[in-house]
Amino acid sequence: MNLRDLKYIIAVAETHHFGRAAERCFVSQPTLSGQIKKLEDELGVTIFERTNRSVEVTPIGEGILAHARLLLEQAEAIERTARAHQDPLAGPLRIGAIPTLSPYLMPLILRPLRQRYPQLQLVLFEEITDTLLQRLRQHDLDAALLATPADDAELTGQPIYDEPFWLAHPRGHPLADKAEITQDDLEAVELLLLADGHCLTHQVMEVCRLAERPRTGETADLRAASLETLLQLVSADFGCTLVPALAAGSGWAHDGNIALRRLDLPDAYRRISLVARRSFPRRPALTALAELIVAHLPETVRPCAAA
């Protein structure tokens, strides 16, 4: 058994195809297949169930793959530790971020990050929360910027900042004449929400203490896949929505038909944390990233004391 064989089985598990796995590993398919068969014979177990139509991981194979991913990460950590003697913040750092955060936070930090840590190579992935958590557990990511707690003993989260929600409504909306937006106001309007799968929808309902309401009327079938689309619906007079504070400072905020209002609700915010595996060895890199984020936040958000 060697690290090369572990890379082979991980590639097959992720592609479910020996040919594509061989291409990823830059070897011929017979070479890859032969090495995996040799490994299975050595271990005395079947890692992959092969048919003419598919390649699936066996139950024992799932356990072996979990250890293989951990071993490869530790092998990479050995290489990084050796390089860290020259620069502790050198090399790639794979960071995930949710879609309602990444487009608004990254423009604030990418240039400062390159200037301060020129040897750090930030690799970004934008996915919904469930996908990012899965990729963290599979060691495909080093850390992820999330707005929900990581309910997993293998993961740990570092709170970075609290981001208030703002109300976005058309300028001709009845709420335009109100000096302050209250809980009663939110309960009286039908809020436009993102499609299922986005944690922002649940957060909006929870932090604003809004009970799940039946979807009726002309907005019943309006669920956007992105925050930008949601705000286009607001601009077109389809209704109101709640947006995170960083998004409130983006380009669409200058749309002439969208009014942005602070909420008179002290608990109406989401907490952004940097989540990583407890076993991840490059803690200084994550600490540096968190500190840089805090240093470049606008006044509309509140840094956490722990950051």
CSV table of C-alpha atoms in Angstrom, one decimal:
chain,number,residue,atom,x,y,z
A,1,MET,CA,0.0,0.0,0.0
A,2,ASN,CA,1.3,3.5,-0.8
A,3,LEU,CA,-0.1,7.0,-1.2
A,4,ARG,CA,-0.4,6.6,-4.9
A,5,ASP,CA,-2.8,3.7,-4.5
A,6,LEU,CA,-4.9,5.8,-2.1
A,7,LYS,CA,-5.1,8.6,-4.6
A,8,TYR,CA,-6.3,6.1,-7.2
A,9,ILE,CA,-9.2,4.8,-5.0
A,10,ILE,CA,-10.3,8.3,-4.1
A,11,ALA,CA,-10.4,9.3,-7.8
A,12,VAL,CA,-12.5,6.3,-8.6
A,13,ALA,CA,-14.9,6.9,-5.7
A,14,GLU,CA,-15.4,10.5,-6.8
A,15,THR,CA,-15.8,9.8,-10.6
A,16,HIS,CA,-17.5,6.4,-10.3
A,17,HIS,CA,-15.5,5.6,-13.5
A,18,PHE,CA,-12.1,3.9,-13.9
A,19,GLY,CA,-11.4,5.7,-17.2
A,20,ARG,CA,-12.1,9.2,-15.9
A,21,ALA,CA,-10.2,8.4,-12.7
A,22,ALA,CA,-7.2,7.3,-14.7
A,23,GLU,CA,-7.3,10.6,-16.7
A,24,ARG,CA,-7.4,12.6,-13.4
A,25,CYS,CA,-4.4,10.7,-12.1
A,26,PHE,CA,-2.5,10.9,-15.4
A,27,VAL,CA,-2.1,7.1,-15.8
A,28,SER,CA,-3.5,4.5,-18.1
A,29,GLN,CA,-6.7,2.8,-17.1
A,30,PRO,CA,-5.1,-0.7,-17.0
A,31,THR,CA,-2.4,0.7,-14.7
A,32,LEU,CA,-5.0,2.2,-12.3
A,33,SER,CA,-7.3,-0.8,-12.4
A,34,GLY,CA,-4.3,-3.2,-11.8
A,35,GLN,CA,-3.1,-1.2,-8.8
A,36,ILE,CA,-6.6,-1.1,-7.2
A,37,LYS,CA,-7.0,-4.8,-7.8
A,38,LYS,CA,-3.6,-5.4,-6.2
A,39,LEU,CA,-4.6,-3.2,-3.2
A,40,GLU,CA,-7.9,-5.1,-2.8
A,41,ASP,CA,-6.1,-8.4,-2.9
A,42,GLU,CA,-3.6,-7.2,-0.3
A,43,LEU,CA,-6.3,-6.0,2.1
A,44,GLY,CA,-8.6,-9.0,1.4
A,45,VAL,CA,-11.7,-6.9,0.8
A,46,THR,CA,-13.6,-5.5,-2.2
A,47,ILE,CA,-13.5,-1.7,-2.3
A,48,PHE,CA,-15.5,-1.2,-5.4
A,49,GLU,CA,-18.5,-3.1,-6.8
A,50,ARG,CA,-18.1,-3.1,-10.5
A,51,THR,CA,-20.8,-3.7,-13.2
A,52,ASN,CA,-21.0,-2.9,-16.9
A,53,ARG,CA,-22.9,0.2,-16.1
A,54,SER,CA,-21.5,1.6,-12.8
A,55,VAL,CA,-18.8,1.6,-10.2
A,56,GLU,CA,-20.0,1.9,-6.6
A,57,VAL,CA,-18.1,2.0,-3.3
A,58,THR,CA,-18.8,-1.0,-1.0
A,59,PRO,CA,-19.6,-0.4,2.7
A,60,ILE,CA,-16.1,-1.5,3.7
A,61,GLY,CA,-14.8,0.6,0.9
A,62,GLU,CA,-16.4,3.7,2.5
A,63,GLY,CA,-14.5,3.1,5.7
A,64,ILE,CA,-11.2,2.6,3.8
A,65,LEU,CA,-11.8,5.8,1.8
A,66,ALA,CA,-12.3,7.9,5.0
A,67,HIS,CA,-8.9,6.8,6.3
A,68,ALA,CA,-7.4,7.3,2.8
A,69,ARG,CA,-8.5,10.9,2.7
A,70,LEU,CA,-7.2,11.5,6.2
A,71,LEU,CA,-3.8,9.9,5.3
A,72,LEU,CA,-3.4,12.0,2.2
A,73,GLU,CA,-4.3,15.2,4.1
A,74,GLN,CA,-1.6,14.3,6.7
A,75,ALA,CA,0.9,13.6,3.9
A,76,GLU,CA,0.2,17.0,2.4
A,77,ALA,CA,0.5,18.5,5.9
A,78,ILE,CA,4.0,17.0,6.1
A,79,GLU,CA,5.0,18.7,2.9
A,80,ARG,CA,3.4,22.0,4.1
A,81,THR,CA,5.2,21.8,7.4
A,82,ALA,CA,8.5,21.5,5.7
A,83,ARG,CA,7.6,24.5,3.5
A,84,ALA,CA,6.4,26.4,6.5
A,85,HIS,CA,9.9,26.8,7.7
A,86,GLN,CA,10.3,29.4,5.0
A,87,ASP,CA,6.8,30.8,4.9
A,88,PRO,CA,4.0,29.6,7.3
A,89,LEU,CA,1.4,31.1,5.0
A,90,ALA,CA,2.5,29.6,1.7
A,91,GLY,CA,0.6,27.3,-0.6
A,92,PRO,CA,-3.1,26.7,-1.6
A,93,LEU,CA,-5.9,27.3,0.9
A,94,ARG,CA,-9.2,25.8,-0.3
A,95,ILE,CA,-12.1,27.9,1.1
A,96,GLY,CA,-15.8,27.5,0.5
A,97,ALA,CA,-18.5,30.2,0.9
A,98,ILE,CA,-22.2,30.2,0.6
A,99,PRO,CA,-23.7,32.1,-2.4
A,100,THR,CA,-25.4,34.8,-0.3
A,101,LEU,CA,-22.0,35.7,1.1
A,102,SER,CA,-19.2,35.1,-1.4
A,103,PRO,CA,-20.1,37.8,-4.0
A,104,TYR,CA,-20.2,40.5,-1.4
A,105,LEU,CA,-17.4,39.5,1.0
A,106,MET,CA,-14.7,38.4,-1.5
A,107,PRO,CA,-14.4,41.8,-3.3
A,108,LEU,CA,-13.5,43.3,0.1
A,109,ILE,CA,-10.7,40.9,0.9
A,110,LEU,CA,-9.1,39.4,-2.3
A,111,ARG,CA,-6.8,42.2,-3.1
A,112,PRO,CA,-5.7,42.8,0.6
A,113,LEU,CA,-5.1,39.1,1.0
A,114,ARG,CA,-2.8,39.0,-2.0
A,115,GLN,CA,-0.9,42.0,-0.9
A,116,ARG,CA,-0.4,40.8,2.7
A,117,TYR,CA,0.2,37.1,2.0
A,118,PRO,CA,1.5,36.9,-1.6
A,119,GLN,CA,2.5,33.2,-1.2
A,120,LEU,CA,-1.0,32.1,0.0
A,121,GLN,CA,-3.0,30.8,-2.9
A,122,LEU,CA,-6.7,31.2,-2.1
A,123,VAL,CA,-8.9,28.6,-4.0
A,124,LEU,CA,-12.6,29.5,-3.8
A,125,PHE,CA,-15.7,27.3,-4.0
A,126,GLU,CA,-19.2,28.7,-3.9
A,127,GLU,CA,-21.9,26.2,-2.9
A,128,ILE,CA,-24.9,25.9,-0.6
A,129,THR,CA,-24.3,25.0,3.1
A,130,ASP,CA,-25.0,21.2,2.9
A,131,THR,CA,-22.6,20.8,0.0
A,132,LEU,CA,-19.8,22.7,1.7
A,133,LEU,CA,-20.2,20.7,4.8
A,134,GLN,CA,-20.0,17.5,2.8
A,135,ARG,CA,-16.9,18.6,1.0
A,136,LEU,CA,-15.3,19.6,4.3
A,137,ARG,CA,-15.9,16.1,5.7
A,138,GLN,CA,-14.5,14.6,2.6
A,139,HIS,CA,-11.4,16.7,2.8
A,140,ASP,CA,-12.1,18.5,-0.5
A,141,LEU,CA,-12.1,21.8,1.4
A,142,ASP,CA,-9.9,23.2,4.1
A,143,ALA,CA,-12.5,25.5,5.6
A,144,ALA,CA,-15.8,27.2,4.8
A,145,LEU,CA,-17.5,30.5,5.5
A,146,LEU,CA,-20.9,29.6,6.8
A,147,ALA,CA,-23.9,31.3,8.3
A,148,THR,CA,-25.2,28.3,10.3
A,149,PRO,CA,-23.6,26.4,13.1
A,150,ALA,CA,-21.7,23.2,12.2
A,151,ASP,CA,-23.5,20.5,14.2
A,152,ASP,CA,-20.7,18.0,13.8
A,153,ALA,CA,-18.1,16.8,16.4
A,154,GLU,CA,-15.4,16.6,13.8
A,155,LEU,CA,-15.8,20.3,12.8
A,156,THR,CA,-15.1,23.5,14.7
A,157,GLY,CA,-16.3,27.0,13.9
A,158,GLN,CA,-14.6,30.4,14.6
A,159,PRO,CA,-17.2,33.2,14.7
A,160,ILE,CA,-16.0,36.2,12.6
A,161,TYR,CA,-18.8,38.7,12.4
A,162,ASP,CA,-22.6,39.3,12.9
A,163,GLU,CA,-24.4,40.6,9.8
A,164,PRO,CA,-27.7,42.4,10.3
A,165,PHE,CA,-30.6,41.9,7.9
A,166,TRP,CA,-31.9,44.9,6.0
A,167,LEU,CA,-35.4,45.2,4.4
A,168,ALA,CA,-35.5,45.8,0.6
A,169,HIS,CA,-38.8,47.1,-0.7
A,170,PRO,CA,-40.0,49.0,-3.8
A,171,ARG,CA,-40.0,52.8,-3.3
A,172,GLY,CA,-43.7,53.0,-3.8
A,173,HIS,CA,-44.4,50.4,-1.1
A,174,PRO,CA,-46.7,51.3,1.8
A,175,LEU,CA,-43.7,50.8,4.2
A,176,ALA,CA,-41.9,53.7,2.5
A,177,ASP,CA,-43.9,56.1,4.7
A,178,LYS,CA,-42.8,54.4,8.0
A,179,ALA,CA,-40.0,55.9,10.0
A,180,GLU,CA,-39.0,52.5,11.4
A,181,ILE,CA,-39.6,48.9,10.4
A,182,THR,CA,-40.9,46.7,13.2
A,183,GLN,CA,-41.8,43.1,13.8
A,184,ASP,CA,-45.5,43.9,13.2
A,185,ASP,CA,-44.5,45.4,9.8
A,186,LEU,CA,-42.7,42.2,8.7
A,187,GLU,CA,-45.6,40.0,9.8
A,188,ALA,CA,-47.9,42.1,7.7
A,189,VAL,CA,-46.0,41.7,4.4
A,190,GLU,CA,-45.4,38.7,2.2
A,191,LEU,CA,-41.7,38.3,1.9
A,192,LEU,CA,-40.0,37.1,-1.2
A,193,LEU,CA,-37.6,34.2,-0.3
A,194,LEU,CA,-34.9,32.2,-1.9
A,195,ALA,CA,-35.6,28.7,-3.2
A,196,ASP,CA,-35.3,25.7,-0.8
A,197,GLY,CA,-31.7,24.7,-0.1
A,198,HIS,CA,-30.5,28.1,0.8
A,199,CYS,CA,-29.9,28.6,4.5
A,200,LEU,CA,-30.8,32.3,4.2
A,201,THR,CA,-34.5,31.5,3.8
A,202,HIS,CA,-34.6,29.6,7.1
A,203,GLN,CA,-32.5,32.3,8.8
A,204,VAL,CA,-34.8,35.1,7.7
A,205,MET,CA,-37.8,33.3,9.1
A,206,GLU,CA,-36.0,32.4,12.3
A,207,VAL,CA,-34.2,35.6,13.3
A,208,CYS,CA,-37.2,37.8,12.4
A,209,ARG,CA,-39.5,35.4,14.4
A,210,LEU,CA,-41.7,34.8,11.4
A,211,ALA,CA,-43.9,31.7,11.5
A,212,GLU,CA,-44.1,29.7,8.3
A,213,ARG,CA,-47.0,31.1,6.4
A,214,PRO,CA,-49.0,29.6,3.4
A,215,ARG,CA,-47.7,30.8,0.1
A,216,THR,CA,-50.7,32.4,-1.6
A,217,GLY,CA,-51.4,35.2,-4.1
A,218,GLU,CA,-49.4,36.3,-7.1
A,219,THR,CA,-46.0,35.7,-5.3
A,220,ALA,CA,-46.9,32.1,-4.2
A,221,ASP,CA,-44.6,30.6,-6.9
A,222,LEU,CA,-41.9,33.1,-6.8
A,223,ARG,CA,-38.7,31.6,-5.3
A,224,ALA,CA,-35.4,32.8,-6.7
A,225,ALA,CA,-32.2,30.8,-7.0
A,226,SER,CA,-30.0,33.8,-6.2
A,227,LEU,CA,-30.1,36.9,-4.1
A,228,GLU,CA,-29.6,39.0,-7.2
A,229,THR,CA,-32.7,37.6,-8.9
A,230,LEU,CA,-34.7,38.1,-5.7
A,231,LEU,CA,-33.8,41.8,-5.7
A,232,GLN,CA,-34.8,42.1,-9.4
A,233,LEU,CA,-38.2,40.9,-8.3
A,234,VAL,CA,-38.3,43.6,-5.6
A,235,SER,CA,-37.3,46.2,-8.2
A,236,ALA,CA,-40.1,45.0,-10.4
A,237,ASP,CA,-42.6,45.7,-7.6
A,238,PHE,CA,-43.3,42.0,-6.8
A,239,GLY,CA,-42.8,42.5,-3.1
A,240,CYS,CA,-40.2,42.8,-0.3
A,241,THR,CA,-37.3,40.8,0.9
A,242,LEU,CA,-34.6,40.7,3.6
A,243,VAL,CA,-30.9,41.0,2.6
A,244,PRO,CA,-27.7,40.6,4.6
A,245,ALA,CA,-25.9,43.9,5.3
A,246,LEU,CA,-22.9,43.2,3.0
A,247,ALA,CA,-25.3,42.6,0.1
A,248,ALA,CA,-27.0,45.9,0.9
A,249,GLY,CA,-23.8,47.7,-0.1
A,250,SER,CA,-23.4,46.0,-3.6
A,251,GLY,CA,-24.2,47.5,-7.0
A,252,TRP,CA,-27.9,46.8,-7.1
A,253,ALA,CA,-28.3,48.9,-4.0
A,254,HIS,CA,-28.3,51.9,-6.4
A,255,ASP,CA,-31.3,50.6,-8.2
A,256,GLY,CA,-33.7,53.6,-8.3
A,257,ASN,CA,-36.8,51.5,-7.4
A,258,ILE,CA,-35.3,49.7,-4.4
A,259,ALA,CA,-35.3,51.2,-0.9
A,260,LEU,CA,-33.1,49.7,1.8
A,261,ARG,CA,-34.2,50.0,5.4
A,262,ARG,CA,-32.6,49.1,8.7
A,263,LEU,CA,-34.7,46.9,10.9
A,264,ASP,CA,-35.7,47.9,14.5
A,265,LEU,CA,-35.0,44.3,15.6
A,266,PRO,CA,-31.8,43.7,17.6
A,267,ASP,CA,-31.7,40.0,17.0
A,268,ALA,CA,-32.3,40.2,13.2
A,269,TYR,CA,-28.8,39.1,12.1
A,270,ARG,CA,-26.8,36.1,11.0
A,271,ARG,CA,-23.4,35.0,12.4
A,272,ILE,CA,-20.7,34.2,9.9
A,273,SER,CA,-18.1,31.7,11.0
A,274,LEU,CA,-15.1,30.0,9.5
A,275,VAL,CA,-15.7,26.3,9.9
A,276,ALA,CA,-12.9,23.7,9.5
A,277,ARG,CA,-12.1,20.1,10.6
A,278,ARG,CA,-10.6,19.9,14.1
A,279,SER,CA,-7.8,17.8,12.5
A,280,PHE,CA,-6.9,20.5,9.9
A,281,PRO,CA,-3.2,21.3,10.6
A,282,ARG,CA,-2.9,24.8,9.1
A,283,ARG,CA,-4.5,26.8,11.8
A,284,PRO,CA,-2.3,29.9,11.3
A,285,ALA,CA,-3.6,30.3,7.8
A,286,LEU,CA,-7.2,30.2,9.0
A,287,THR,CA,-6.4,32.7,11.8
A,288,ALA,CA,-4.8,35.0,9.3
A,289,LEU,CA,-7.8,34.9,7.0
A,290,ALA,CA,-10.2,35.6,9.8
A,291,GLU,CA,-8.2,38.5,11.0
A,292,LEU,CA,-7.9,40.0,7.5
A,293,ILE,CA,-11.7,39.7,7.0
A,294,VAL,CA,-12.4,41.5,10.2
A,295,ALA,CA,-9.9,44.3,9.3
A,296,HIS,CA,-11.8,45.0,6.0
A,297,LEU,CA,-15.4,44.8,7.2
A,298,PRO,CA,-17.7,47.8,6.7
A,299,GLU,CA,-19.4,49.5,9.6
A,300,THR,CA,-22.7,47.8,8.7
A,301,VAL,CA,-21.6,44.5,10.3
A,302,ARG,CA,-20.3,43.7,13.8
A,303,PRO,CA,-17.0,41.8,14.4
A,304,CYS,CA,-17.3,39.0,17.0
A,305,ALA,CA,-15.3,39.3,20.1
A,306,ALA,CA,-13.6,36.0,19.4
A,307,ALA,CA,-12.4,37.3,16.0
